[in-house]
């Protein structure tokens, strides 16, 4: 996540471009209000805590590998998202958004699987 934002600020060139083209509404908010550093710190802590918490809950589960895969996919998506400012290609940007959606869908399917398993 930190890599995403560092690449974004490096390759975007200006805050005006970030405000105009950035996908993340929370990052746009932080840029508009001049709170980028506290925002980035809070996001790093949130992502670490959320990943640690979820994986610690899944450690003895048969879907632990799904949790690890989702965390890795989200990490890869963030790095590729930061690089999209360098690539500047709509197909590439849409692919990055698609990876985000795949991680959400994977998470929902794993949750649904666990719910169905518990009810049977």
Tab-separated table of N, CA and C in Angstrom:
chain	number	residue	atom	x	y	z
A	1	UNK	N	0.822	-1.174	0.000
A	1	UNK	CA	0.000	0.000	0.000
A	1	UNK	C	0.871	1.244	0.000
A	2	UNK	N	1.873	1.267	0.818
A	2	UNK	CA	2.782	2.412	0.860
A	2	UNK	C	3.478	2.579	-0.481
A	3	UNK	N	3.857	1.462	-1.094
A	3	UNK	CA	4.494	1.511	-2.410
A	3	UNK	C	3.559	2.140	-3.431
A	4	UNK	N	2.285	1.793	-3.369
A	4	UNK	CA	1.287	2.357	-4.276
A	4	UNK	C	1.310	3.875	-4.204
A	5	UNK	N	1.201	4.425	-3.008
A	5	UNK	CA	1.118	5.875	-2.866
A	5	UNK	C	2.441	6.563	-3.185
A	6	UNK	N	3.551	5.937	-2.837
A	6	UNK	CA	4.842	6.534	-3.195
A	6	UNK	C	5.022	6.588	-4.710
A	7	UNK	N	4.650	5.507	-5.392
A	7	UNK	CA	4.719	5.505	-6.860
A	7	UNK	C	3.734	6.508	-7.452
A	8	UNK	N	2.558	6.608	-6.861
A	8	UNK	CA	1.557	7.561	-7.342
A	8	UNK	C	2.103	8.982	-7.293
A	9	UNK	N	2.653	9.379	-6.143
A	9	UNK	CA	3.162	10.739	-6.019
A	9	UNK	C	4.404	10.964	-6.881
A	10	UNK	N	5.195	9.933	-7.071
A	10	UNK	CA	6.395	10.062	-7.898
A	10	UNK	C	6.031	10.234	-9.377
A	11	UNK	N	5.157	9.377	-9.879
A	11	UNK	CA	4.859	9.377	-11.314
A	11	UNK	C	3.742	10.350	-11.717
A	12	UNK	N	2.873	10.749	-10.798
A	12	UNK	CA	1.762	11.642	-11.167
A	12	UNK	C	2.270	13.025	-11.553
A	13	UNK	N	3.287	13.483	-10.881
A	13	UNK	CA	3.871	14.768	-11.234
A	13	UNK	C	3.262	15.954	-10.522
A	14	UNK	N	1.978	15.927	-10.223
A	14	UNK	CA	1.361	17.050	-9.523
A	14	UNK	C	0.129	16.572	-8.758
A	15	UNK	N	-0.197	17.340	-7.728
A	15	UNK	CA	-1.385	16.988	-6.955
A	15	UNK	C	-2.655	17.238	-7.764
A	16	UNK	N	-2.588	18.162	-8.725
A	16	UNK	CA	-3.757	18.410	-9.574
A	16	UNK	C	-4.121	17.153	-10.371
A	17	UNK	N	-3.109	16.463	-10.888
A	17	UNK	CA	-3.374	15.224	-11.629
A	17	UNK	C	-3.916	14.136	-10.705
A	18	UNK	N	-3.402	14.076	-9.495
A	18	UNK	CA	-3.908	13.096	-8.529
A	18	UNK	C	-5.376	13.378	-8.230
A	19	UNK	N	-5.700	14.650	-8.002
A	19	UNK	CA	-7.096	15.007	-7.713
A	19	UNK	C	-8.007	14.711	-8.899
A	20	UNK	N	-7.475	14.821	-10.107
A	20	UNK	CA	-8.298	14.612	-11.297
A	20	UNK	C	-8.453	13.132	-11.660
A	21	UNK	N	-7.390	12.330	-11.510
A	21	UNK	CA	-7.397	10.971	-12.049
A	21	UNK	C	-7.285	9.842	-11.025
A	22	UNK	N	-6.990	10.133	-9.782
A	22	UNK	CA	-6.806	9.069	-8.781
A	22	UNK	C	-8.119	8.328	-8.549
A	23	UNK	N	-8.033	6.997	-8.490
A	23	UNK	CA	-9.206	6.140	-8.281
A	23	UNK	C	-9.682	6.178	-6.833
A	24	UNK	N	-8.764	6.290	-5.890
A	24	UNK	CA	-9.100	6.215	-4.467
A	24	UNK	C	-9.699	7.527	-3.958
A	25	UNK	N	-10.965	7.496	-3.539
A	25	UNK	CA	-11.560	8.727	-2.998
A	25	UNK	C	-10.915	9.164	-1.681
A	26	UNK	N	-10.423	8.206	-0.902
A	26	UNK	CA	-9.799	8.583	0.371
A	26	UNK	C	-8.463	9.284	0.142
A	27	UNK	N	-7.699	8.844	-0.858
A	27	UNK	CA	-6.442	9.532	-1.164
A	27	UNK	C	-6.727	10.924	-1.714
A	28	UNK	N	-7.741	11.048	-2.566
A	28	UNK	CA	-8.107	12.379	-3.077
A	28	UNK	C	-8.494	13.303	-1.924
A	29	UNK	N	-9.249	12.782	-0.962
A	29	UNK	CA	-9.631	13.562	0.218
A	29	UNK	C	-8.392	14.016	0.984
A	30	UNK	N	-7.451	13.087	1.193
A	30	UNK	CA	-6.236	13.425	1.934
A	30	UNK	C	-5.426	14.498	1.212
A	31	UNK	N	-5.341	14.400	-0.116
A	31	UNK	CA	-4.600	15.396	-0.894
A	31	UNK	C	-5.307	16.747	-0.810
A	32	UNK	N	-6.622	16.753	-0.966
A	32	UNK	CA	-7.385	18.006	-0.895
A	32	UNK	C	-7.207	18.722	0.430
A	33	UNK	N	-7.110	17.960	1.515
A	33	UNK	CA	-7.051	18.551	2.849
A	33	UNK	C	-5.639	18.597	3.438
A	34	UNK	N	-4.630	18.230	2.653
A	34	UNK	CA	-3.245	18.329	3.106
A	34	UNK	C	-2.889	17.403	4.253
A	35	UNK	N	-3.497	16.223	4.275
A	35	UNK	CA	-3.232	15.271	5.371
A	35	UNK	C	-2.679	13.952	4.819
A	36	UNK	N	-1.854	14.038	3.802
A	36	UNK	CA	-1.366	12.834	3.133
A	36	UNK	C	-0.495	11.985	4.055
A	37	UNK	N	0.423	12.597	4.784
A	37	UNK	CA	1.337	11.818	5.642
A	37	UNK	C	0.561	11.089	6.747
A	38	UNK	N	-0.305	11.767	7.518
A	38	UNK	CA	-1.085	11.016	8.521
A	38	UNK	C	-1.986	9.956	7.887
A	39	UNK	N	-2.557	10.278	6.732
A	39	UNK	CA	-3.404	9.309	6.029
A	39	UNK	C	-2.604	8.065	5.656
A	40	UNK	N	-1.419	8.261	5.089
A	40	UNK	CA	-0.601	7.109	4.691
A	40	UNK	C	-0.208	6.283	5.908
A	41	UNK	N	0.145	6.940	7.004
A	41	UNK	CA	0.478	6.207	8.228
A	41	UNK	C	-0.694	5.393	8.743
A	42	UNK	N	-1.877	6.014	8.737
A	42	UNK	CA	-3.078	5.307	9.200
A	42	UNK	C	-3.405	4.128	8.289
A	43	UNK	N	-3.254	4.312	6.980
A	43	UNK	CA	-3.556	3.228	6.038
A	43	UNK	C	-2.575	2.067	6.185
A	44	UNK	N	-1.307	2.364	6.375
A	44	UNK	CA	-0.314	1.301	6.567
A	44	UNK	C	-0.661	0.502	7.822
A	45	UNK	N	-0.972	1.200	8.911
A	45	UNK	CA	-1.346	0.504	10.151
A	45	UNK	C	-2.624	-0.311	9.966
A	46	UNK	N	-3.610	0.263	9.287
A	46	UNK	CA	-4.866	-0.449	9.061
A	46	UNK	C	-4.642	-1.715	8.237
A	47	UNK	N	-3.922	-1.604	7.119
A	47	UNK	CA	-3.698	-2.768	6.258
A	47	UNK	C	-2.923	-3.859	7.000
A	48	UNK	N	-1.896	-3.467	7.755
A	48	UNK	CA	-1.125	-4.453	8.501
A	48	UNK	C	-2.003	-5.128	9.553
A	49	UNK	N	-2.735	-4.323	10.334
A	49	UNK	CA	-3.569	-4.879	11.403
A	49	UNK	C	-4.670	-5.772	10.831
A	50	UNK	N	-5.307	-5.338	9.752
A	50	UNK	CA	-6.381	-6.131	9.149
A	50	UNK	C	-5.836	-7.454	8.608
A	51	UNK	N	-4.723	-7.397	7.896
A	51	UNK	CA	-4.122	-8.624	7.366
A	51	UNK	C	-3.712	-9.575	8.475
A	52	UNK	N	-3.064	-9.041	9.500
A	52	UNK	CA	-2.632	-9.865	10.622
A	52	UNK	C	-3.824	-10.489	11.337
A	53	UNK	N	-4.865	-9.681	11.587
A	53	UNK	CA	-6.046	-10.162	12.295
A	53	UNK	C	-6.748	-11.264	11.513
A	54	UNK	N	-6.976	-11.025	10.242
A	54	UNK	CA	-7.694	-12.011	9.420
A	54	UNK	C	-6.893	-13.299	9.303
A	55	UNK	N	-5.605	-13.186	9.022
A	55	UNK	CA	-4.801	-14.406	8.883
A	55	UNK	C	-4.659	-15.148	10.211
A	56	UNK	N	-4.638	-14.422	11.321
A	56	UNK	CA	-4.575	-15.112	12.619
A	56	UNK	C	-5.879	-15.853	12.904
A	57	UNK	N	-7.006	-15.331	12.423
A	57	UNK	CA	-8.278	-16.041	12.582
A	57	UNK	C	-8.346	-17.287	11.702
A	58	UNK	N	-7.702	-17.221	10.560
A	58	UNK	CA	-7.775	-18.324	9.592
A	58	UNK	C	-6.665	-19.362	9.755
A	59	UNK	N	-5.750	-19.163	10.654
A	59	UNK	CA	-4.537	-19.990	10.736
A	59	UNK	C	-4.842	-21.488	10.798
A	60	UNK	N	-5.888	-21.883	11.490
A	60	UNK	CA	-6.218	-23.302	11.600
A	60	UNK	C	-7.338	-23.719	10.653
A	61	UNK	N	-7.700	-22.838	9.742
A	61	UNK	CA	-8.803	-23.097	8.818
A	61	UNK	C	-8.279	-23.724	7.535
A	62	UNK	N	-9.171	-24.435	6.860
A	62	UNK	CA	-8.783	-25.007	5.566
A	62	UNK	C	-8.742	-23.951	4.466
A	63	UNK	N	-9.223	-22.739	4.752
A	63	UNK	CA	-9.158	-21.681	3.740
A	63	UNK	C	-8.079	-20.638	4.066
A	64	UNK	N	-7.145	-20.999	4.933
A	64	UNK	CA	-6.036	-20.087	5.255
A	64	UNK	C	-5.308	-19.660	3.989
A	65	UNK	N	-5.086	-20.592	3.080
A	65	UNK	CA	-4.371	-20.271	1.841
A	65	UNK	C	-5.129	-19.234	1.013
A	66	UNK	N	-6.459	-19.229	1.117
A	66	UNK	CA	-7.257	-18.222	0.410
A	66	UNK	C	-6.985	-16.838	1.014
A	67	UNK	N	-6.914	-16.771	2.324
A	67	UNK	CA	-6.590	-15.512	2.993
A	67	UNK	C	-5.231	-14.992	2.594
A	68	UNK	N	-4.251	-15.879	2.549
A	68	UNK	CA	-2.909	-15.479	2.116
A	68	UNK	C	-2.941	-15.006	0.669
A	69	UNK	N	-3.667	-15.714	-0.178
A	69	UNK	CA	-3.767	-15.336	-1.586
A	69	UNK	C	-4.422	-13.963	-1.746
A	70	UNK	N	-5.454	-13.689	-0.961
A	70	UNK	CA	-6.127	-12.393	-1.044
A	70	UNK	C	-5.198	-11.272	-0.579
A	71	UNK	N	-4.479	-11.489	0.508
A	71	UNK	CA	-3.530	-10.478	0.989
A	71	UNK	C	-2.455	-10.223	-0.066
A	72	UNK	N	-1.932	-11.271	-0.667
A	72	UNK	CA	-0.926	-11.098	-1.723
A	72	UNK	C	-1.509	-10.397	-2.949
A	73	UNK	N	-2.719	-10.756	-3.329
A	73	UNK	CA	-3.361	-10.127	-4.479
A	73	UNK	C	-3.596	-8.636	-4.234
A	74	UNK	N	-4.022	-8.293	-3.041
A	74	UNK	CA	-4.212	-6.878	-2.707
A	74	UNK	C	-2.876	-6.140	-2.749
A	75	UNK	N	-1.825	-6.762	-2.252
A	75	UNK	CA	-0.502	-6.137	-2.285
A	75	UNK	C	-0.025	-5.922	-3.716
A	76	UNK	N	-0.184	-6.928	-4.538
A	76	UNK	CA	0.211	-6.820	-5.950
A	76	UNK	C	-0.619	-5.745	-6.650
A	77	UNK	N	-1.903	-5.698	-6.344
A	77	UNK	CA	-2.787	-4.700	-6.947
A	77	UNK	C	-2.337	-3.291	-6.588
A	78	UNK	N	-1.922	-3.086	-5.351
A	78	UNK	CA	-1.448	-1.761	-4.947
A	78	UNK	C	-0.175	-1.367	-5.697
A	79	UNK	N	0.751	-2.272	-5.836
A	79	UNK	CA	1.984	-1.952	-6.568
A	79	UNK	C	1.661	-1.638	-8.032
A	80	UNK	N	0.833	-2.472	-8.645
A	80	UNK	CA	0.454	-2.227	-10.038
A	80	UNK	C	-0.339	-0.935	-10.181
A	81	UNK	N	-1.146	-0.610	-9.171
A	81	UNK	CA	-1.889	0.649	-9.193
A	81	UNK	C	-0.971	1.852	-9.175
A	82	UNK	N	0.080	1.796	-8.373
A	82	UNK	CA	1.056	2.885	-8.361
A	82	UNK	C	1.777	3.010	-9.688
A	83	UNK	N	2.059	1.870	-10.297
A	83	UNK	CA	2.742	1.889	-11.602
A	83	UNK	C	1.837	2.365	-12.733
A	84	UNK	N	0.527	2.363	-12.506
A	84	UNK	CA	-0.384	2.808	-13.569
A	84	UNK	C	-0.168	4.276	-13.917
A	85	UNK	N	0.386	5.046	-12.979
A	85	UNK	CA	0.708	6.441	-13.275
A	85	UNK	C	1.868	6.534	-14.262
A	86	UNK	N	2.706	5.534	-14.285
A	86	UNK	CA	3.818	5.495	-15.254
A	86	UNK	C	3.334	4.953	-16.597
A	87	UNK	N	2.537	3.904	-16.561
A	87	UNK	CA	2.066	3.248	-17.777
A	87	UNK	C	1.052	4.133	-18.509
A	88	UNK	N	0.121	4.712	-17.767
A	88	UNK	CA	-0.920	5.590	-18.301
A	88	UNK	C	-1.624	5.013	-19.527
A	89	UNK	N	-2.218	3.841	-19.300
A	89	UNK	CA	-2.956	3.151	-20.348
A	89	UNK	C	-4.295	2.716	-19.750
A	90	UNK	N	-5.409	3.065	-20.400
A	90	UNK	CA	-6.715	2.686	-19.834
A	90	UNK	C	-6.883	1.176	-19.638
A	91	UNK	N	-6.373	0.380	-20.562
A	91	UNK	CA	-6.475	-1.075	-20.433
A	91	UNK	C	-5.756	-1.539	-19.167
A	92	UNK	N	-4.570	-1.002	-18.932
A	92	UNK	CA	-3.786	-1.363	-17.752
A	92	UNK	C	-4.532	-0.952	-16.482
A	93	UNK	N	-5.047	0.270	-16.447
A	93	UNK	CA	-5.772	0.752	-15.267
A	93	UNK	C	-7.011	-0.097	-14.995
A	94	UNK	N	-7.735	-0.453	-16.039
A	94	UNK	CA	-8.905	-1.310	-15.865
A	94	UNK	C	-8.513	-2.694	-15.375
A	95	UNK	N	-7.357	-3.185	-15.796
A	95	UNK	CA	-6.866	-4.482	-15.312
A	95	UNK	C	-6.570	-4.425	-13.819
A	96	UNK	N	-6.009	-3.312	-13.362
A	96	UNK	CA	-5.716	-3.158	-11.934
A	96	UNK	C	-7.019	-3.125	-11.136
A	97	UNK	N	-8.004	-2.401	-11.628
A	97	UNK	CA	-9.304	-2.365	-10.958
A	97	UNK	C	-9.929	-3.766	-10.952
A	98	UNK	N	-9.757	-4.499	-12.044
A	98	UNK	CA	-10.280	-5.868	-12.111
A	98	UNK	C	-9.628	-6.764	-11.064
A	99	UNK	N	-8.336	-6.594	-10.840
A	99	UNK	CA	-7.658	-7.376	-9.801
A	99	UNK	C	-8.247	-7.072	-8.420
A	100	UNK	N	-8.578	-5.817	-8.189
A	100	UNK	CA	-9.235	-5.456	-6.919
A	100	UNK	C	-10.565	-6.169	-6.786
A	101	UNK	N	-11.323	-6.171	-7.851
A	101	UNK	CA	-12.633	-6.831	-7.822
A	101	UNK	C	-12.488	-8.339	-7.637
A	102	UNK	N	-11.459	-8.920	-8.215
A	102	UNK	CA	-11.210	-10.354	-8.034
A	102	UNK	C	-10.906	-10.665	-6.575
A	103	UNK	N	-10.148	-9.799	-5.910
A	103	UNK	CA	-9.847	-10.048	-4.495
A	103	UNK	C	-11.110	-9.937	-3.641
A	104	UNK	N	-11.980	-8.982	-3.967
A	104	UNK	CA	-13.248	-8.858	-3.233
A	104	UNK	C	-14.127	-10.083	-3.481
A	105	UNK	N	-14.243	-10.492	-4.735
A	105	UNK	CA	-15.054	-11.658	-5.080
A	105	UNK	C	-14.518	-12.927	-4.414
A	106	UNK	N	-13.215	-13.098	-4.420
A	106	UNK	CA	-12.597	-14.261	-3.772
A	106	UNK	C	-12.916	-14.275	-2.284
A	107	UNK	N	-12.825	-13.116	-1.653
A	107	UNK	CA	-13.127	-13.017	-0.230
A	107	UNK	C	-14.587	-13.368	0.042
A	108	UNK	N	-15.493	-12.840	-0.770
A	108	UNK	CA	-16.915	-13.137	-0.587
A	108	UNK	C	-17.223	-14.614	-0.804
A	109	UNK	N	-16.593	-15.217	-1.806
A	109	UNK	CA	-16.808	-16.643	-2.054
A	109	UNK	C	-16.282	-17.500	-0.898
A	110	UNK	N	-15.123	-17.137	-0.368
A	110	UNK	CA	-14.576	-17.888	0.767
A	110	UNK	C	-15.470	-17.743	1.991
A	111	UNK	N	-15.976	-16.536	2.214
A	111	UNK	CA	-16.897	-16.317	3.328
A	111	UNK	C	-18.170	-17.140	3.140
A	112	UNK	N	-18.714	-17.106	1.935
A	112	UNK	CA	-19.913	-17.886	1.642
A	112	UNK	C	-19.685	-19.372	1.837
A	113	UNK	N	-18.531	-19.852	1.416
A	113	UNK	CA	-18.183	-21.262	1.595
A	113	UNK	C	-18.179	-21.619	3.082
A	114	UNK	N	-17.557	-20.772	3.885
A	114	UNK	CA	-17.495	-21.043	5.329
A	114	UNK	C	-18.881	-21.014	5.970
A	115	UNK	N	-19.720	-20.077	5.556
A	115	UNK	CA	-21.079	-19.996	6.093
A	115	UNK	C	-21.866	-21.251	5.725
A	116	UNK	N	-21.787	-21.664	4.461
A	116	UNK	CA	-22.496	-22.877	4.024
A	116	UNK	C	-21.970	-24.108	4.739
A	117	UNK	N	-20.696	-24.172	4.945
A	117	UNK	CA	-20.086	-25.316	5.639
A	117	UNK	C	-20.572	-25.393	7.079
A	118	UNK	N	-20.701	-24.259	7.731
A	118	UNK	CA	-21.132	-24.233	9.132
A	118	UNK	C	-22.614	-24.594	9.256
A	119	UNK	N	-23.428	-24.256	8.261
A	119	UNK	CA	-24.863	-24.546	8.346
A	119	UNK	C	-25.181	-26.007	8.031
A	120	UNK	N	-24.274	-26.698	7.368
A	120	UNK	CA	-24.514	-28.113	7.031
A	120	UNK	C	-24.023	-29.026	8.086
